[in-house]
Short mmCIF file of N, CA and C in Angstrom, two decimals:
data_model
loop_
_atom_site.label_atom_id
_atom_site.label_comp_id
_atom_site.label_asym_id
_atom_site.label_seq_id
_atom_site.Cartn_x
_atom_site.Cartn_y
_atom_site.Cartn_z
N UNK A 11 7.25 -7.74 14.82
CA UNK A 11 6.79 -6.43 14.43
C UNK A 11 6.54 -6.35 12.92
N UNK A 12 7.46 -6.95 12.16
CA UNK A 12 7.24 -6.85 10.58
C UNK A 12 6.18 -7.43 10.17
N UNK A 13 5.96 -8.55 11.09
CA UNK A 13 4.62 -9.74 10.40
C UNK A 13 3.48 -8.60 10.56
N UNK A 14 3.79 -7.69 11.77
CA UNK A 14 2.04 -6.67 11.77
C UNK A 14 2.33 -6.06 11.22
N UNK A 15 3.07 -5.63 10.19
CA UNK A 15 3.19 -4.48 9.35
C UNK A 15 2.88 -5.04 7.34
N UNK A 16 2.95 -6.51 7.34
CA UNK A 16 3.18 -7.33 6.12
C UNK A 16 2.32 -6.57 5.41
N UNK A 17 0.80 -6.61 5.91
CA UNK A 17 -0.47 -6.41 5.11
C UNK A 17 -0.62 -4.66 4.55
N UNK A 18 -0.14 -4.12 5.39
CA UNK A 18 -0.26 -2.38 5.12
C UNK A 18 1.07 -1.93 4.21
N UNK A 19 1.81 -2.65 4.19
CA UNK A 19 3.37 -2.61 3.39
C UNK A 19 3.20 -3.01 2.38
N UNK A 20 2.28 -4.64 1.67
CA UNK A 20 1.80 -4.98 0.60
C UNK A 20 1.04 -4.17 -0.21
N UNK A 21 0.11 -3.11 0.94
CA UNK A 21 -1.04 -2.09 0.33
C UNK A 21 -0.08 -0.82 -0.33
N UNK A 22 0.50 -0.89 0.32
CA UNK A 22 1.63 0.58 0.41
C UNK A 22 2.49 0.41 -1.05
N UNK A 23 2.90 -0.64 -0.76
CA UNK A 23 3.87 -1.12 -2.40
C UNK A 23 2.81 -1.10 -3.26
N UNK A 24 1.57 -1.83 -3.43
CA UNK A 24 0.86 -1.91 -4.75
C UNK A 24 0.37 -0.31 -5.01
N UNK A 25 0.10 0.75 -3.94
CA UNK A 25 -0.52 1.76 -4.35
C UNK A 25 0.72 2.20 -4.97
N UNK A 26 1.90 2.20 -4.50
CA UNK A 26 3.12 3.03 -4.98
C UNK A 26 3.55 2.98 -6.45
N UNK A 27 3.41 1.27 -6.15
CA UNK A 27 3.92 1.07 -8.14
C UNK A 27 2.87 1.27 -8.43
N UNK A 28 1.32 1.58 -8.51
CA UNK A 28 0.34 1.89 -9.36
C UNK A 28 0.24 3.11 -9.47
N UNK A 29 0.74 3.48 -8.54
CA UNK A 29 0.96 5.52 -9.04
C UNK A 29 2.05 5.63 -10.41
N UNK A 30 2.98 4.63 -10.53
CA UNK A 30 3.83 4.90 -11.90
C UNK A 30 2.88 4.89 -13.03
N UNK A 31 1.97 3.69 -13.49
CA UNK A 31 1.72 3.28 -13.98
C UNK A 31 0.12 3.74 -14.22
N UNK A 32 -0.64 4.16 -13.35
CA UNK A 32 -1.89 4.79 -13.76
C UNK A 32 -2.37 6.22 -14.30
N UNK A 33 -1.41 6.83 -13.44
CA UNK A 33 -1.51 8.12 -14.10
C UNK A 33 -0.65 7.77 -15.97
N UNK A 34 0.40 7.60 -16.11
CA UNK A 34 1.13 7.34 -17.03
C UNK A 34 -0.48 6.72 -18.34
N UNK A 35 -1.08 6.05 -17.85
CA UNK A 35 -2.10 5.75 -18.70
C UNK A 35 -3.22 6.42 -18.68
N UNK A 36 -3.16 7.34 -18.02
CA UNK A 36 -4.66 8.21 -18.79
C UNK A 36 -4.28 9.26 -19.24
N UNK A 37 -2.88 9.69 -19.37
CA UNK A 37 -1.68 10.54 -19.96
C UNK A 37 -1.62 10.09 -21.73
N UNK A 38 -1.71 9.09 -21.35
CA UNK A 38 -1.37 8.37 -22.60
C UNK A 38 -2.53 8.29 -23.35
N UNK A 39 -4.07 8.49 -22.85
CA UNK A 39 -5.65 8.75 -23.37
C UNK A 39 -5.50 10.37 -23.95
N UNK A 40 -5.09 10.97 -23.24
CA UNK A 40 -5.32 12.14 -23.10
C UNK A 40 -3.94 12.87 -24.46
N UNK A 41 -3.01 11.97 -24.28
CA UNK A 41 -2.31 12.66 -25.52
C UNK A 41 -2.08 11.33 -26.58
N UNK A 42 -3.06 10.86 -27.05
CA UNK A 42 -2.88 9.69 -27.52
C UNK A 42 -2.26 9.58 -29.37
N UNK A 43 -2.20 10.58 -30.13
CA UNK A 43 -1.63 11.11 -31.02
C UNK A 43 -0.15 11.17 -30.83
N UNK A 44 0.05 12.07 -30.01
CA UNK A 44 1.90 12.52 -29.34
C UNK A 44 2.46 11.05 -28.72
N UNK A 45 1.25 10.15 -27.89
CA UNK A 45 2.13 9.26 -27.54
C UNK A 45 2.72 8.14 -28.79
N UNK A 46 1.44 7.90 -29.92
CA UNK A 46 1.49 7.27 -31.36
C UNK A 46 3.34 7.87 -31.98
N UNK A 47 2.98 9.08 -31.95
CA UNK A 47 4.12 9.83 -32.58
C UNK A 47 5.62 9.23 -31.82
N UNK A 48 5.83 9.51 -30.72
CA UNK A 48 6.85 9.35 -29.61
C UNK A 48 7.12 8.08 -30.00
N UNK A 49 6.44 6.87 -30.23
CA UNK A 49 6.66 5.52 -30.01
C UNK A 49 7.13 5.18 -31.42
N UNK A 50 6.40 5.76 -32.79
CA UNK A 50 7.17 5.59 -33.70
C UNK A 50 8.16 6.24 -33.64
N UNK A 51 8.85 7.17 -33.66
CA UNK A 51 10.06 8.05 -33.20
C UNK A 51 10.78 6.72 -33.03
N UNK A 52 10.74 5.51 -32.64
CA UNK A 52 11.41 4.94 -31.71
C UNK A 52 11.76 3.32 -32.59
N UNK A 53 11.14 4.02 -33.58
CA UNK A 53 11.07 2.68 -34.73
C UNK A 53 10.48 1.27 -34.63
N UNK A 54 8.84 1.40 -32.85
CA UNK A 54 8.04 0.16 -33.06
C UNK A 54 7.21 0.38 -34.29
N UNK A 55 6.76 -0.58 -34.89
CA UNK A 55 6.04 -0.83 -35.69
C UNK A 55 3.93 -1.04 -34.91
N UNK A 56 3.51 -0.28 -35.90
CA UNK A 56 2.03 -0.18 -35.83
C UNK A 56 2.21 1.01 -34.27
N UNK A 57 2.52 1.76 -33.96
CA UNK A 57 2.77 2.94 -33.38
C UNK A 57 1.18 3.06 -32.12
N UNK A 58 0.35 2.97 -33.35
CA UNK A 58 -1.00 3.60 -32.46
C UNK A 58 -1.37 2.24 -31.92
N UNK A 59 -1.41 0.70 -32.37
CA UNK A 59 -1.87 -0.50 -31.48
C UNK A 59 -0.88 -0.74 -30.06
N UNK A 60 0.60 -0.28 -30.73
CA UNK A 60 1.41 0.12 -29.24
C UNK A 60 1.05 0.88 -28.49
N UNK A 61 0.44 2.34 -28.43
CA UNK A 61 0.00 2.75 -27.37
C UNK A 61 -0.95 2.52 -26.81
N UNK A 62 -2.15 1.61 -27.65
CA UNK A 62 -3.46 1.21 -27.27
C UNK A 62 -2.74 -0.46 -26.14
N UNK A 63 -1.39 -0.57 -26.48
CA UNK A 63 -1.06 -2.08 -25.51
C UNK A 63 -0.94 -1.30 -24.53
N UNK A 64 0.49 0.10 -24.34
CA UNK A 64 0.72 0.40 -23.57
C UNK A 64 -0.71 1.44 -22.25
N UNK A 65 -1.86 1.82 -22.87
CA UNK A 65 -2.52 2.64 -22.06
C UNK A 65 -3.57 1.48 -21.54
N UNK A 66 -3.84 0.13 -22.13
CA UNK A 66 -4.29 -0.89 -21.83
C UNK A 66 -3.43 -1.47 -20.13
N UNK A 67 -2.26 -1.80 -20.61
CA UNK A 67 -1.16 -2.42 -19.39
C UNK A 67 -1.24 -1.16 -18.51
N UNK A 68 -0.64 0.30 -18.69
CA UNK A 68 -0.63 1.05 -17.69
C UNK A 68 -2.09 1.32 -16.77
N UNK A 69 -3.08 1.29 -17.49
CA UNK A 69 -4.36 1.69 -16.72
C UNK A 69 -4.95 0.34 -16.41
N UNK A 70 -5.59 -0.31 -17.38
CA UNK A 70 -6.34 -1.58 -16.98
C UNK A 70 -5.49 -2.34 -16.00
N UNK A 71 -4.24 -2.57 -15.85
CA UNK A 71 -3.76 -3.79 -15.44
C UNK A 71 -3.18 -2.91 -13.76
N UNK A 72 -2.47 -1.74 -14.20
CA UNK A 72 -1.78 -1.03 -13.11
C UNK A 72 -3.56 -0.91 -12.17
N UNK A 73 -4.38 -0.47 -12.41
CA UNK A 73 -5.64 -0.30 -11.91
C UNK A 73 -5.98 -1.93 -10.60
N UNK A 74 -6.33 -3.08 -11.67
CA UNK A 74 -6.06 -4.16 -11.25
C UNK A 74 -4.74 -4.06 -10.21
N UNK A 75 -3.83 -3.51 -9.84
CA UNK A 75 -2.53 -4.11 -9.22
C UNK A 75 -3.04 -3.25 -7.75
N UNK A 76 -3.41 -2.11 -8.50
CA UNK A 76 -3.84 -1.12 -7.21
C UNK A 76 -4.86 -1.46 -6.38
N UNK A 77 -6.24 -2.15 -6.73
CA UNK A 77 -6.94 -2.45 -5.99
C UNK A 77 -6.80 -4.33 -5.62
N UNK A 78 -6.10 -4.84 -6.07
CA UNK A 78 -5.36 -6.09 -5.56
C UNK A 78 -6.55 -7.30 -6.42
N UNK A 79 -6.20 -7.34 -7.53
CA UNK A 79 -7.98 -7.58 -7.97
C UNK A 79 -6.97 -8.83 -9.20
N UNK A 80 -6.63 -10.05 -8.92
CA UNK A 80 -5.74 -10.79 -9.84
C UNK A 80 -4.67 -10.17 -10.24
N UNK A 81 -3.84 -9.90 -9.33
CA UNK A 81 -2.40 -9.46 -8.61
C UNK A 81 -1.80 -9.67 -9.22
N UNK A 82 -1.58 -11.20 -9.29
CA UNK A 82 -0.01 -11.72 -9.72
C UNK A 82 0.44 -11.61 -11.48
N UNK A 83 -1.23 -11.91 -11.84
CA UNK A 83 -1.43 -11.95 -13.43
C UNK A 83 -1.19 -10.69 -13.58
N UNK A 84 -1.70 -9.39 -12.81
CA UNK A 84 -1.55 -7.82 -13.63
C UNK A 84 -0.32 -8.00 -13.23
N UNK A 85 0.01 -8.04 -12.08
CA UNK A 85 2.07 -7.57 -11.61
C UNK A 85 3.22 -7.85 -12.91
N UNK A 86 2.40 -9.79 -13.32
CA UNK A 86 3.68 -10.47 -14.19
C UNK A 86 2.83 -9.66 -15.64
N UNK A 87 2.15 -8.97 -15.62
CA UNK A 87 2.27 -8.60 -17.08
C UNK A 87 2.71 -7.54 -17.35
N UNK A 88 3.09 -6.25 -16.16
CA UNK A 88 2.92 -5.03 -16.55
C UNK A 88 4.47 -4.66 -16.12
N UNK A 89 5.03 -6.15 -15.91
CA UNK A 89 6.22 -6.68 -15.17
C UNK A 89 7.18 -6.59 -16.72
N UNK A 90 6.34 -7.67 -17.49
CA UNK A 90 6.83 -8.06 -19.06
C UNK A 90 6.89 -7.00 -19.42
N UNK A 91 5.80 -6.40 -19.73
CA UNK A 91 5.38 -5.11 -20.44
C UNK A 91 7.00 -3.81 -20.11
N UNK A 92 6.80 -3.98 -18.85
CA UNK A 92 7.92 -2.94 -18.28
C UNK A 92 9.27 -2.86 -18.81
N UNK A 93 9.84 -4.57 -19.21
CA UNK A 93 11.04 -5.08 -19.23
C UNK A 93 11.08 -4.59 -20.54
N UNK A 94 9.78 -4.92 -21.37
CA UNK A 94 10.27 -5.00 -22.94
C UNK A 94 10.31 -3.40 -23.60
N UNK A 95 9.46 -2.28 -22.55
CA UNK A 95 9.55 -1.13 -23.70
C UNK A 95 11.16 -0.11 -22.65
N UNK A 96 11.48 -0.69 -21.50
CA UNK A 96 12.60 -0.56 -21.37
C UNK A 96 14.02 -0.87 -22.36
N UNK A 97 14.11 -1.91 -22.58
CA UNK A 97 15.04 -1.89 -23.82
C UNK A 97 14.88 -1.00 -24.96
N UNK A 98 13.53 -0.87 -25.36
CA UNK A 98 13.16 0.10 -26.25
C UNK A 98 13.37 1.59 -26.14
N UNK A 99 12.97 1.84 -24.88
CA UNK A 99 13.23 3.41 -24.62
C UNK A 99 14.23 4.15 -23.85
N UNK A 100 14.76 3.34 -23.29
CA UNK A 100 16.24 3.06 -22.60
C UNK A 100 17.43 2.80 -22.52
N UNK A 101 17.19 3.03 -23.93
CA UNK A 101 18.84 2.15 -24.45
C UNK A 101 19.90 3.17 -24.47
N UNK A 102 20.64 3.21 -23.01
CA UNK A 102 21.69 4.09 -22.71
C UNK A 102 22.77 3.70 -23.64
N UNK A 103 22.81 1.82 -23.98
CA UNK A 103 24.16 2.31 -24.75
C UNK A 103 23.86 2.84 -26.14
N UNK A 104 23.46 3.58 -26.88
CA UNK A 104 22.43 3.80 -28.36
C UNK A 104 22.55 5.48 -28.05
N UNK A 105 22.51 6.28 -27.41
CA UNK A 105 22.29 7.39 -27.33
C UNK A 105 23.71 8.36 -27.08
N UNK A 106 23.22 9.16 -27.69
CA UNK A 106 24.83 10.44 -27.16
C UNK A 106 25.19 10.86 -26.05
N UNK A 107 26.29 10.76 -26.08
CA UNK A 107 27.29 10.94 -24.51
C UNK A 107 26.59 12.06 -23.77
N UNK A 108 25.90 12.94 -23.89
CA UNK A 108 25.03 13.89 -22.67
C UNK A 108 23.79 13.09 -22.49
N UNK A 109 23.34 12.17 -22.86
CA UNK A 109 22.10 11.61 -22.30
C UNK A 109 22.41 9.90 -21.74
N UNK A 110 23.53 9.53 -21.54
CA UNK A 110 24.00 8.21 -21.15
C UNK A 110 22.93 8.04 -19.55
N UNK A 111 23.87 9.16 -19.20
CA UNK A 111 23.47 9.18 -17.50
C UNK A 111 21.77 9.36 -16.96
N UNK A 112 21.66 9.93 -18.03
CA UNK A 112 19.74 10.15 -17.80
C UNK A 112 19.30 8.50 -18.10
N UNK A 113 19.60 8.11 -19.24
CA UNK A 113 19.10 7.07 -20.01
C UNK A 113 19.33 5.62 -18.92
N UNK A 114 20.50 5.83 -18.55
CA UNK A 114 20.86 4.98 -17.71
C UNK A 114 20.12 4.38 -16.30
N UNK A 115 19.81 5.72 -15.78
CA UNK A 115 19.64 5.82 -14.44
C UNK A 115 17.86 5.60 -14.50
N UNK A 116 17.10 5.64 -15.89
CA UNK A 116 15.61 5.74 -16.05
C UNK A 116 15.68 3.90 -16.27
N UNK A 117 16.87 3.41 -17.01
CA UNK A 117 17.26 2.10 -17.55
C UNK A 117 16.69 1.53 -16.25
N UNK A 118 17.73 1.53 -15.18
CA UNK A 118 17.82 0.53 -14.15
C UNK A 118 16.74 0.64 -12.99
N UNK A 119 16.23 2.24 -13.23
CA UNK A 119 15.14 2.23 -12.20
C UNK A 119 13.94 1.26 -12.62
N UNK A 120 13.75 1.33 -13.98
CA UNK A 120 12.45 0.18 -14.77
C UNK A 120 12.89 -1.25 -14.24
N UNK A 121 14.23 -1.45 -14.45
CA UNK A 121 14.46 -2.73 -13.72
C UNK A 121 14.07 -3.50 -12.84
N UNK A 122 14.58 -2.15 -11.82
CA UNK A 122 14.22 -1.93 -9.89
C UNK A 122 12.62 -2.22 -10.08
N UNK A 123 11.99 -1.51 -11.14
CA UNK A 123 10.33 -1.33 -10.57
C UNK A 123 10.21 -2.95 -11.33
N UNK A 124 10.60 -3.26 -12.50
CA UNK A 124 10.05 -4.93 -12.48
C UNK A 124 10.72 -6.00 -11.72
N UNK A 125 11.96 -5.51 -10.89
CA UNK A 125 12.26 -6.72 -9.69
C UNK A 125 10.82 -6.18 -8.35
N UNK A 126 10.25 -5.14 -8.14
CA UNK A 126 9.14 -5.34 -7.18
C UNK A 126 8.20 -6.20 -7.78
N UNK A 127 8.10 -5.34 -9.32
CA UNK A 127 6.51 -6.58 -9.77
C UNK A 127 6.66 -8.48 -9.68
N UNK A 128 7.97 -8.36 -10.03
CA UNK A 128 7.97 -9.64 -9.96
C UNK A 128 7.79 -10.38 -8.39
N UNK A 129 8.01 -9.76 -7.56
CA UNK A 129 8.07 -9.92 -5.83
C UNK A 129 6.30 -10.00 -5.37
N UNK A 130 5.52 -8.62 -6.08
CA UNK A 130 4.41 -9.15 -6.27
C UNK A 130 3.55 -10.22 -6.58
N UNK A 131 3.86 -10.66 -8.12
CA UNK A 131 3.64 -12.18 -8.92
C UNK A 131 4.13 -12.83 -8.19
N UNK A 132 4.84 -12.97 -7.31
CA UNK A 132 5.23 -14.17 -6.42
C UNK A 132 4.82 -14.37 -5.13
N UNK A 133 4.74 -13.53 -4.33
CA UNK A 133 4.07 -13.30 -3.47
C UNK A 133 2.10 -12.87 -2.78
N UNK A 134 2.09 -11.76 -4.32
CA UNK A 134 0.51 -11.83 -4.26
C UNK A 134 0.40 -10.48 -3.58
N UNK A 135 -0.59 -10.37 -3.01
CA UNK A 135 -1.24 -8.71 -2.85
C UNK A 135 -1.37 -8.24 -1.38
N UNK A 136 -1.18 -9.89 -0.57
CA UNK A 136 -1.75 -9.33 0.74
C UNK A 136 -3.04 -9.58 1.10
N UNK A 137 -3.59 -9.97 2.12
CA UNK A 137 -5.02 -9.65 2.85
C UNK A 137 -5.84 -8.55 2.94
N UNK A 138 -4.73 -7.21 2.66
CA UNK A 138 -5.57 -5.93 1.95
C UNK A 138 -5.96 -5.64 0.58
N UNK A 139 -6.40 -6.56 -0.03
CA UNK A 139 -6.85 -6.96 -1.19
C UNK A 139 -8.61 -7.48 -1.89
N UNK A 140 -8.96 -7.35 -3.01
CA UNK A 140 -9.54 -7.58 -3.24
C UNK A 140 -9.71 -9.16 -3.91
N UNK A 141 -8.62 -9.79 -3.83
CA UNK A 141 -7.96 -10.98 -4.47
C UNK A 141 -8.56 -11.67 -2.84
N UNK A 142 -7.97 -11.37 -2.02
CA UNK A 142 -8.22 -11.52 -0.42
C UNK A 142 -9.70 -12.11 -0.03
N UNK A 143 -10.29 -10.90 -0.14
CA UNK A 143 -11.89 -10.74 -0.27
C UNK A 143 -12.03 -11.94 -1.12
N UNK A 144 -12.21 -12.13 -2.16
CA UNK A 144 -12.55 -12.91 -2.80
C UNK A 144 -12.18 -14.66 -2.63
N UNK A 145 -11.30 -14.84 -1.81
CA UNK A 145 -10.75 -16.17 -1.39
C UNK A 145 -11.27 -16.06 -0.09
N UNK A 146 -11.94 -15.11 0.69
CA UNK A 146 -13.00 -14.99 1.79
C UNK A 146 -12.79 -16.43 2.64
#
């Protein structure tokens, strides 16, 4: 029963994690000043080429993941991408005792979402894919 379900479950996961990640980037077009601001707040350096990485990875690549279009390459990058501004924006132990539990719980869910991407990059997109199509 699972094997007939593989291909619509692969579709199901890539649309799911690309709902984090696509809207999040035309959010990030649309307030692209506030997001500059927010990210220096945060003490990266060059502020506005960071959000031009981050609305690049969230849209271009999350886009790519959604329509299954070189899978493994968008998954493992937006995978990296995920891991590294997690430490950055997540750092439960760094913050004051009323925001541990928020910080925490946003910490490990980024985790959770780059142990799927990585399941992706390893696995691939599925036969409901445009990666699929293309290996025809």
């Amino acid at each position: 029963m699972l094997n007939s379900l593989q291909n619509p479950l692969s579709l199901l996961g890539r649309v799911l994690i690309a709902l984090l990640f696509v809207p999040a980037g035309f959010s990030k077009i649309a307030g692209f000043t506030g997001t500059a601001g927010y990210i220096a707040s945060k003490g990266v350096p060059l502020p506005e080429v960071a959000a031009a990485i981050a609305i690049a990875v969230e849209l271009g690549l999350g886009l790519l993941l959604l329509i299954g279009l070189q899978t493994r390459w968008a998954a493992l990058g937006i995978a990296v991408f995920t891991a590294v501004i997690t430490f950055i924006f997540h750092a439960f132990w760094s913050v004051p005792a009323e925001q541990v539990m928020m910080q925490q719980q946003a910490f490990f869910k980024n985790i959770a979402v780059v142990g799927g991407l990585l399941t992706i990059a390893a696995w691939g997109a599925g036969a409901w894919s445009v990666d699929a199509k293309l290996k025809g």
